[in-house]
């Protein structure tokens, strides 16, 4: 099982930057995709950015050009650099990892506890 711990959320003014980090630990065979999702009050959780083990990335249109996702496969970490933040980026951000417990096991999902990002106008 993969355990994810996030860090780096906080309060920032519009136009500012924050960096979120997520570290995976536990017992697993391999980690496939890692990503960041967010959920604002009254809204559904949405994908912000994802990255494969081969470093292919995918971004929500709303964050393209402002956010950058990266990962360190050796350390099992994923980070999200958020620049030019806007009030509409305010949400709880969740780290996600898709992993295999064993070579012939099905892919599983793990979620972090979430970290609050608040952007003031």
XYZ file of C-alpha atoms in Angstrom:
121
model
C 0.000 0.000 0.000
C 1.192 3.534 -0.819
C 0.981 6.292 1.771
C 1.132 9.871 0.472
C 2.107 12.912 2.519
C 1.678 16.398 1.077
C 3.291 19.657 2.112
C 3.601 23.213 0.903
C 0.100 24.646 0.953
C -0.716 28.007 2.445
C -1.995 31.519 1.906
C -0.621 33.668 -0.894
C -1.631 36.831 -2.678
C -2.817 36.773 -6.272
C 0.141 36.666 -8.611
C 2.268 34.834 -6.088
C 3.746 31.349 -6.122
C 3.581 28.183 -4.073
C 5.214 24.805 -4.400
C 3.446 21.640 -3.311
C 5.335 18.450 -2.614
C 4.167 14.899 -2.075
C 6.181 11.934 -0.878
C 5.107 8.332 -1.333
C 6.078 5.593 1.058
C 5.016 2.064 1.870
C 5.150 -1.294 0.198
C 4.568 -1.421 -3.541
C 5.924 -2.920 -6.733
C 5.866 0.266 -8.830
C 4.204 3.648 -9.089
C 2.717 4.539 -12.431
C 1.046 7.950 -12.782
C 1.254 10.598 -10.089
C -0.789 13.749 -10.036
C -2.444 16.612 -8.274
C -6.171 17.163 -7.993
C -8.050 19.964 -6.305
C -11.466 20.494 -4.823
C -12.990 23.879 -4.140
C -15.996 24.293 -1.826
C -19.178 23.152 -3.540
C -17.314 21.781 -6.545
C -16.199 18.370 -7.700
C -12.619 17.251 -7.425
C -10.766 17.979 -10.643
C -7.462 17.038 -12.183
C -4.858 19.793 -12.038
C -1.823 18.025 -13.448
C -0.513 14.508 -13.888
C 2.814 12.950 -14.806
C 3.677 9.437 -15.895
C 6.701 7.473 -14.760
C 8.216 8.416 -18.116
C 7.673 12.137 -17.367
C 4.835 12.755 -19.812
C 2.620 15.474 -18.412
C -1.003 16.513 -18.652
C -2.481 19.783 -17.371
C -5.921 21.220 -16.897
C -6.485 24.043 -19.358
C -6.983 26.475 -16.485
C -3.413 26.003 -15.213
C -1.448 25.541 -18.432
C 1.482 27.933 -18.578
C 1.270 28.689 -14.847
C 1.759 25.321 -13.111
C 4.522 22.789 -13.608
C 4.461 19.220 -12.354
C 7.619 17.206 -11.815
C 8.624 13.972 -10.142
C 11.642 12.164 -8.819
C 11.183 8.453 -9.440
C 14.152 7.520 -7.273
C 12.662 9.341 -4.273
C 9.009 8.617 -5.120
C 8.095 12.269 -4.914
C 5.982 14.569 -7.034
C 5.889 18.349 -6.910
C 3.676 21.077 -8.281
C 5.138 24.518 -8.858
C 2.312 27.028 -9.003
C 3.031 30.491 -10.374
C 0.811 33.465 -11.166
C -1.768 32.169 -8.743
C -5.335 33.397 -9.015
C -8.141 33.482 -6.441
C -9.915 30.788 -8.451
C -7.008 28.446 -7.693
C -8.150 28.380 -4.062
C -8.932 24.790 -3.119
C -7.755 21.766 -1.209
C -5.066 20.095 -3.293
C -4.708 16.323 -3.187
C -1.801 14.199 -4.284
C -2.651 11.006 -6.148
C -0.597 7.967 -7.066
C -1.540 4.966 -9.191
C 0.511 1.968 -8.229
C 0.909 -1.766 -8.373
C 1.327 -3.792 -5.201
C 2.854 -6.630 -7.184
C 3.754 -7.585 -10.726
C 0.416 -9.281 -11.414
C -1.776 -7.152 -9.169
C -4.332 -4.641 -10.458
C -3.549 -0.942 -10.455
C -4.609 0.829 -7.262
C -5.195 4.468 -6.320
C -3.821 6.239 -3.271
C -4.683 9.741 -2.077
C -3.001 12.164 0.260
C -4.832 13.923 3.052
C -4.997 17.209 1.155
C -3.370 20.580 1.650
C -5.171 23.916 1.579
C -4.152 26.543 -0.951
C -5.752 29.951 -0.514
C -5.136 32.797 -2.951
C -6.279 36.219 -1.828
C -7.223 38.958 -4.260
